[in-house]
């Protein structure tokens, strides 16, 4: 049985457990996970249907049929022509799979399609498939973890390459372009965006990189990622331009200690919120609790942000194979920010960092 066929089997079991008879997902990371089919959402209906017995069907534009020959699963194909309304075709596929009573819909599917599905299957109850799919996707297989290790290694290489550059006088955008170039040269397949926040701009956790010129004395919050064979990497480091003052060294040390404490708290059975509490409590004890303004981490895999989330209120126990970021931070408005982020995986007795480049304070020029 192929890996995708095994995922379909597990998805069908989750459907039965949830009392649903049909799963519907459109172009998204869910579709990549279940079928290995990559594509962007569009106004043309393309959905995979999975029944509670494990049967599959694919509704798609007729001219895209040649693009699915490579799939390791063999769904029944329901093509529709360009001038044809695809919704009746969807209805035929759903009825062929015995669905139509309780339908679980992928959370990344466009709402306009969901509304039309309700017209085609008026007697069906529609529910969110997000929890069902998250239960499958949170625990990564050895093959998935290997791809994520490669992606993380590429991200690490880009940071190490950046440390060799002279940054004074460059704009934040120029530094981000250097990172993108390094990612490309190291083998990252998809990337874009990211954060370079210099000086006071780094005190905004989701700062939008702009044209501030970097100067000696700036702290640089550098946060970026990318995809390798559909799996995401993510990393944040905060180097300092020129010798830092004692105040920056203090904040950096506190954040580094908080991140390490969170890492040491990760192991199977520990609630997600407990890891967040460890990092948050350390920062609060040092008197900077009000300046740690976001959760400690987010899951990562086929999406840059996915389950599980390390945040207060999430009592989900960690399990071996779960992957997520650990990224505590302190942000002092008008001055600077410090964030250190690694991606980790839960192991049988603790955790493994996928990012291996140093978390120690780096000085750049």
Coordinates of C-alpha atoms in Angstrom, one line a residue:
X1 CA 0.0 0.0 0.0
X2 CA 1.4 3.4 -1.0
X3 CA 1.7 6.2 1.6
X4 CA -1.2 8.1 0.0
X5 CA -3.4 5.0 0.0
X6 CA -2.6 4.5 3.7
X7 CA -3.6 8.1 4.3
X8 CA -6.9 7.6 2.5
X9 CA -7.5 4.5 4.6
X10 CA -6.9 6.4 7.8
X11 CA -9.1 9.3 6.6
X12 CA -11.9 6.9 6.0
X13 CA -11.5 5.5 9.5
X14 CA -11.7 9.1 10.9
X15 CA -14.9 9.6 8.9
X16 CA -16.5 6.6 10.4
X17 CA -15.4 7.6 13.9
X18 CA -16.9 11.1 13.3
X19 CA -20.2 9.6 12.0
X20 CA -19.7 11.1 8.5
X21 CA -20.0 9.4 5.2
X22 CA -18.1 11.7 2.9
X23 CA -15.0 13.9 2.9
X24 CA -14.5 16.6 0.4
X25 CA -11.3 18.6 -0.1
X26 CA -10.2 21.1 -2.8
X27 CA -6.8 22.3 -4.0
X28 CA -4.9 22.8 -0.7
X29 CA -2.3 21.2 1.5
X30 CA -5.1 18.6 2.4
X31 CA -5.2 17.5 -1.2
X32 CA -1.4 17.2 -1.3
X33 CA -1.5 15.2 1.8
X34 CA -4.2 12.8 0.8
X35 CA -3.5 12.4 -2.9
X36 CA -0.1 14.0 -3.7
X37 CA -2.0 16.5 -6.0
X38 CA -0.6 20.0 -6.0
X39 CA -2.7 22.9 -7.3
X40 CA -4.0 26.3 -6.5
X41 CA -7.6 27.1 -5.6
X42 CA -9.5 28.7 -8.5
X43 CA -13.0 29.3 -9.8
X44 CA -12.9 25.9 -11.6
X45 CA -14.2 23.2 -9.3
X46 CA -11.7 20.5 -8.5
X47 CA -12.3 18.3 -5.4
X48 CA -11.3 14.9 -4.0
X49 CA -14.1 12.9 -2.4
X50 CA -13.3 10.1 0.1
X51 CA -16.1 7.8 1.4
X52 CA -16.3 6.2 4.8
X53 CA -15.4 2.9 3.1
X54 CA -12.3 4.3 1.5
X55 CA -13.5 4.8 -2.0
X56 CA -12.3 7.9 -3.8
X57 CA -13.5 10.2 -6.6
X58 CA -12.0 13.2 -8.3
X59 CA -14.1 15.9 -9.8
X60 CA -12.0 18.1 -12.1
X61 CA -11.9 20.1 -15.4
X62 CA -11.7 17.7 -18.3
X63 CA -8.5 19.3 -19.7
X64 CA -6.7 18.5 -16.4
X65 CA -7.3 14.7 -16.6
X66 CA -3.8 14.1 -18.1
X67 CA -2.3 15.9 -15.0
X68 CA -3.5 13.2 -12.6
X69 CA -1.9 10.1 -14.3
X70 CA 1.0 10.2 -11.9
X71 CA -1.1 9.8 -8.7
X72 CA -0.4 6.7 -6.6
X73 CA -4.1 6.4 -5.8
X74 CA -6.6 5.7 -8.6
X75 CA -9.8 7.7 -7.8
X76 CA -12.8 7.5 -10.1
X77 CA -12.6 10.4 -12.4
X78 CA -15.6 12.8 -12.9
X79 CA -14.4 15.3 -15.5
X80 CA -16.5 18.3 -16.5
X81 CA -16.3 20.3 -19.7
X82 CA -15.4 24.1 -19.8
X83 CA -19.0 25.1 -20.7
X84 CA -20.6 22.6 -18.2
X85 CA -21.9 23.3 -14.8
X86 CA -19.7 21.2 -12.5
X87 CA -22.1 21.0 -9.6
X88 CA -24.3 18.2 -11.0
X89 CA -21.1 16.3 -11.8
X90 CA -20.1 16.7 -8.1
X91 CA -23.6 15.4 -7.1
X92 CA -23.1 12.3 -9.3
X93 CA -19.7 11.6 -7.7
X94 CA -21.1 12.0 -4.2
X95 CA -24.0 9.7 -4.8
X96 CA -21.8 7.1 -6.4
X97 CA -19.7 7.0 -3.3
X98 CA -22.9 6.6 -1.1
X99 CA -22.4 10.0 0.4
X100 CA -24.8 12.8 1.1
X101 CA -26.0 12.4 4.7
X102 CA -23.1 13.9 6.7
X103 CA -20.4 15.5 4.6
X104 CA -17.1 16.7 6.1
X105 CA -15.6 19.6 4.1
X106 CA -12.0 20.7 4.1
X107 CA -11.5 24.0 5.8
X108 CA -9.4 25.3 2.9
X109 CA -12.2 24.9 0.4
X110 CA -13.8 28.1 -1.0
X111 CA -17.1 28.9 0.7
X112 CA -18.7 29.6 -2.7
X113 CA -18.4 25.9 -3.5
X114 CA -19.7 24.8 -0.1
X115 CA -22.8 26.9 -0.7
X116 CA -23.4 25.2 -4.0
X117 CA -22.8 21.8 -2.5
X118 CA -25.7 22.5 -0.1
X119 CA -27.9 23.1 -3.2
X120 CA -26.8 19.8 -4.8
X121 CA -27.1 17.8 -1.6
X122 CA -30.0 19.5 0.2
X123 CA -30.6 16.8 2.8
X124 CA -27.0 16.5 3.8
X125 CA -25.5 17.9 7.1
X126 CA -22.1 19.7 6.4
X127 CA -19.4 19.7 9.0
X128 CA -15.8 21.0 9.3
X129 CA -13.3 18.4 8.3
X130 CA -10.5 20.4 9.9
X131 CA -10.3 18.5 13.2
X132 CA -10.5 15.2 11.3
X133 CA -7.6 16.1 8.9
X134 CA -5.6 17.7 11.7
X135 CA -5.6 14.4 13.6
X136 CA -4.1 12.7 10.6
X137 CA -1.6 15.4 9.6
X138 CA -0.2 16.4 13.0
X139 CA 2.0 13.3 13.4
X140 CA 4.6 13.2 10.6
X141 CA 5.8 10.0 9.0
X142 CA 9.6 9.3 8.8
X143 CA 9.4 10.3 5.1
X144 CA 7.8 13.7 6.0
X145 CA 10.3 14.3 8.7
X146 CA 13.2 13.7 6.4
X147 CA 11.9 16.3 3.9
X148 CA 11.4 18.8 6.8
X149 CA 15.0 18.2 8.0
X150 CA 16.2 19.0 4.5
X151 CA 14.1 22.1 4.4
X152 CA 15.3 23.2 7.8
X153 CA 18.9 22.6 6.8
X154 CA 18.5 24.9 3.7
X155 CA 17.0 27.6 5.9
X156 CA 20.0 27.3 8.2
X157 CA 22.4 27.6 5.3
X158 CA 20.8 30.8 4.2
X159 CA 21.2 32.3 7.7
X160 CA 24.9 31.3 7.9
X161 CA 25.4 32.8 4.5
X162 CA 23.8 36.1 5.6
X163 CA 26.2 36.3 8.6
X164 CA 29.1 36.5 6.1
X165 CA 27.6 39.6 4.4
X166 CA 28.1 43.3 5.4
X167 CA 24.7 44.6 6.2
X168 CA 25.3 48.2 7.3
X169 CA 23.8 50.6 4.8
X170 CA 21.5 48.0 3.1
X171 CA 17.8 48.3 3.4
X172 CA 15.6 45.7 5.0
X173 CA 14.3 44.7 1.6
X174 CA 17.8 44.3 0.3
X175 CA 18.7 42.0 3.2
X176 CA 15.5 39.9 2.6
X177 CA 16.6 39.7 -1.1
X178 CA 20.0 38.3 0.1
X179 CA 18.2 35.7 2.1
X180 CA 15.9 34.7 -0.8
X181 CA 19.0 34.4 -3.1
X182 CA 20.7 32.2 -0.5
X183 CA 17.6 30.0 -0.2
X184 CA 17.5 29.6 -4.0
X185 CA 21.1 28.7 -4.2
X186 CA 20.8 26.1 -1.4
X187 CA 17.9 24.3 -3.0
X188 CA 14.7 25.7 -1.5
X189 CA 12.0 25.2 -4.1
X190 CA 9.4 27.8 -3.0
X191 CA 9.9 30.9 -0.9
X192 CA 8.9 34.5 -0.6
X193 CA 8.0 37.0 2.1
X194 CA 9.7 37.0 5.4
X195 CA 10.6 39.6 8.0
X196 CA 13.7 41.8 8.4
X197 CA 12.9 44.2 11.1
X198 CA 15.8 46.6 12.0
X199 CA 16.0 48.5 15.3
X200 CA 12.6 49.6 16.5
X201 CA 10.9 47.9 13.6
X202 CA 11.8 44.6 15.2
X203 CA 9.5 45.4 18.1
X204 CA 6.6 44.6 15.9
X205 CA 6.3 40.8 15.7
X206 CA 4.7 40.8 12.2
X207 CA 6.4 43.8 10.8
X208 CA 6.2 44.3 7.1
X209 CA 9.7 44.6 5.7
X210 CA 10.3 48.0 4.2
X211 CA 13.1 50.4 3.2
X212 CA 14.7 51.3 6.5
X213 CA 18.5 51.3 6.2
X214 CA 20.4 49.2 8.6
X215 CA 22.8 51.0 10.9
X216 CA 25.4 50.0 13.5
X217 CA 23.6 49.5 16.8
X218 CA 20.5 47.9 15.2
X219 CA 19.1 44.5 16.3
X220 CA 17.7 42.6 13.4
X221 CA 14.7 40.3 13.8
X222 CA 15.1 38.0 10.8
X223 CA 12.2 35.5 10.2
X224 CA 11.8 33.5 7.0
X225 CA 11.0 30.1 5.6
X226 CA 10.3 28.2 2.4
X227 CA 9.1 24.9 1.0
X228 CA 11.1 21.8 -0.1
X229 CA 8.9 19.2 -1.8
X230 CA 5.9 20.9 -0.3
X231 CA 7.1 20.8 3.3
X232 CA 7.8 24.1 5.1
X233 CA 10.9 25.3 7.0
X234 CA 10.7 28.3 9.3
X235 CA 13.4 30.1 11.4
X236 CA 14.0 33.3 13.3
X237 CA 17.3 34.7 14.5
X238 CA 18.1 38.1 16.0
X239 CA 21.7 39.1 15.2
X240 CA 23.0 42.5 16.3
X241 CA 24.8 45.0 14.0
X242 CA 28.0 45.9 15.8
X243 CA 28.6 45.4 19.6
X244 CA 25.4 45.3 21.6
X245 CA 24.7 47.1 24.8
X246 CA 24.1 45.4 28.1
X247 CA 20.3 45.9 27.8
X248 CA 20.1 44.0 24.5
X249 CA 22.4 41.2 25.9
X250 CA 20.0 40.9 28.9
X251 CA 16.9 40.6 26.7
X252 CA 18.6 38.2 24.3
X253 CA 19.8 35.9 27.2
X254 CA 16.2 35.8 28.6
X255 CA 14.7 34.8 25.3
X256 CA 17.4 32.2 24.6
X257 CA 16.8 30.7 28.1
X258 CA 13.0 30.7 27.5
X259 CA 13.4 28.9 24.2
X260 CA 15.7 26.3 25.7
X261 CA 13.3 25.8 28.7
X262 CA 10.4 25.3 26.3
X263 CA 12.5 22.8 24.3
X264 CA 13.3 20.8 27.4
X265 CA 9.6 20.7 28.3
X266 CA 8.6 19.0 25.1
X267 CA 7.9 15.3 25.4
X268 CA 4.9 13.0 24.6
X269 CA 1.9 13.5 26.9
X270 CA 2.7 17.1 27.8
X271 CA -0.2 19.5 27.0
X272 CA 0.5 22.0 24.3
X273 CA -0.3 24.9 26.7
X274 CA 2.3 23.6 29.2
X275 CA 5.1 24.3 26.8
X276 CA 3.8 27.8 26.2
X277 CA 3.6 28.3 30.0
X278 CA 7.2 27.3 30.5
X279 CA 8.5 29.9 28.1
X280 CA 6.1 32.6 29.2
X281 CA 6.7 32.0 32.9
X282 CA 10.5 32.3 32.5
X283 CA 10.1 35.7 30.7
X284 CA 7.6 36.9 33.2
X285 CA 9.8 36.0 36.1
X286 CA 12.5 38.3 34.6
X287 CA 10.0 41.1 34.5
X288 CA 9.2 41.2 30.8
X289 CA 6.0 39.2 30.6
X290 CA 3.9 42.0 29.2
X291 CA 6.3 42.2 26.2
X292 CA 5.8 38.5 25.1
X293 CA 2.7 39.1 23.1
X294 CA 2.2 36.0 21.0
X295 CA 1.9 32.2 21.4
X296 CA 5.1 30.2 21.8
X297 CA 4.7 28.1 18.7
X298 CA 2.6 26.9 15.8
X299 CA 2.5 23.5 14.0
X300 CA 4.2 23.2 10.6
X301 CA 4.4 20.8 7.8
X302 CA 2.5 21.1 4.5
X303 CA 1.3 24.4 5.8
X304 CA 3.5 27.1 7.4
X305 CA 1.0 27.3 10.2
X306 CA -1.1 24.2 11.2
X307 CA -2.0 22.2 14.2
X308 CA -0.8 21.9 16.9
X309 CA -0.6 25.4 18.4
X310 CA 1.4 26.0 21.6
X311 CA -0.9 28.5 23.3
X312 CA -2.7 28.8 26.6
X313 CA -6.0 26.9 26.5
X314 CA -4.8 24.2 24.2
X315 CA -4.8 21.0 26.3
X316 CA -4.0 18.7 23.4
X317 CA -1.3 16.3 24.6
X318 CA 1.9 16.2 22.5
X319 CA 2.5 13.0 20.5
X320 CA 5.6 11.6 18.9
X321 CA 6.0 12.9 15.4
X322 CA 4.3 16.3 16.0
X323 CA 6.3 19.2 14.5
X324 CA 6.0 22.8 15.6
X325 CA 8.0 26.0 16.1
X326 CA 9.4 27.2 19.4
X327 CA 9.7 31.0 19.1
X328 CA 9.3 33.1 22.3
X329 CA 10.1 36.7 22.0
X330 CA 10.4 40.0 23.8
X331 CA 9.4 43.2 22.0
X332 CA 10.2 46.6 23.5
X333 CA 8.2 49.3 21.6
X334 CA 10.4 52.0 20.1
X335 CA 13.6 50.1 20.9
X336 CA 14.0 46.6 19.5
X337 CA 12.7 43.0 19.5
X338 CA 14.3 39.6 20.1
X339 CA 12.9 36.4 18.8
X340 CA 14.5 33.0 18.4
X341 CA 12.7 30.3 16.5
X342 CA 13.5 26.7 15.7
X343 CA 11.3 23.9 14.3
X344 CA 11.2 20.8 16.6
X345 CA 9.8 17.3 16.4
X346 CA 8.5 15.4 19.4
X347 CA 10.5 12.2 19.8
X348 CA 9.8 9.1 22.0
X349 CA 11.4 10.7 25.0
X350 CA 11.8 14.4 24.3
X351 CA 12.4 16.6 21.2
X352 CA 14.7 17.1 18.3
X353 CA 15.6 20.4 16.7
X354 CA 15.3 20.4 12.9
X355 CA 17.1 23.8 12.8
X356 CA 20.7 23.2 14.0
X357 CA 22.4 26.5 13.4
X358 CA 23.5 28.3 16.5
X359 CA 21.1 30.2 18.7
X360 CA 23.9 32.2 20.3
X361 CA 24.0 35.9 19.8
X362 CA 25.6 36.7 16.5
X363 CA 27.4 40.1 15.7
X364 CA 27.3 41.3 12.1
X365 CA 28.7 44.4 10.4

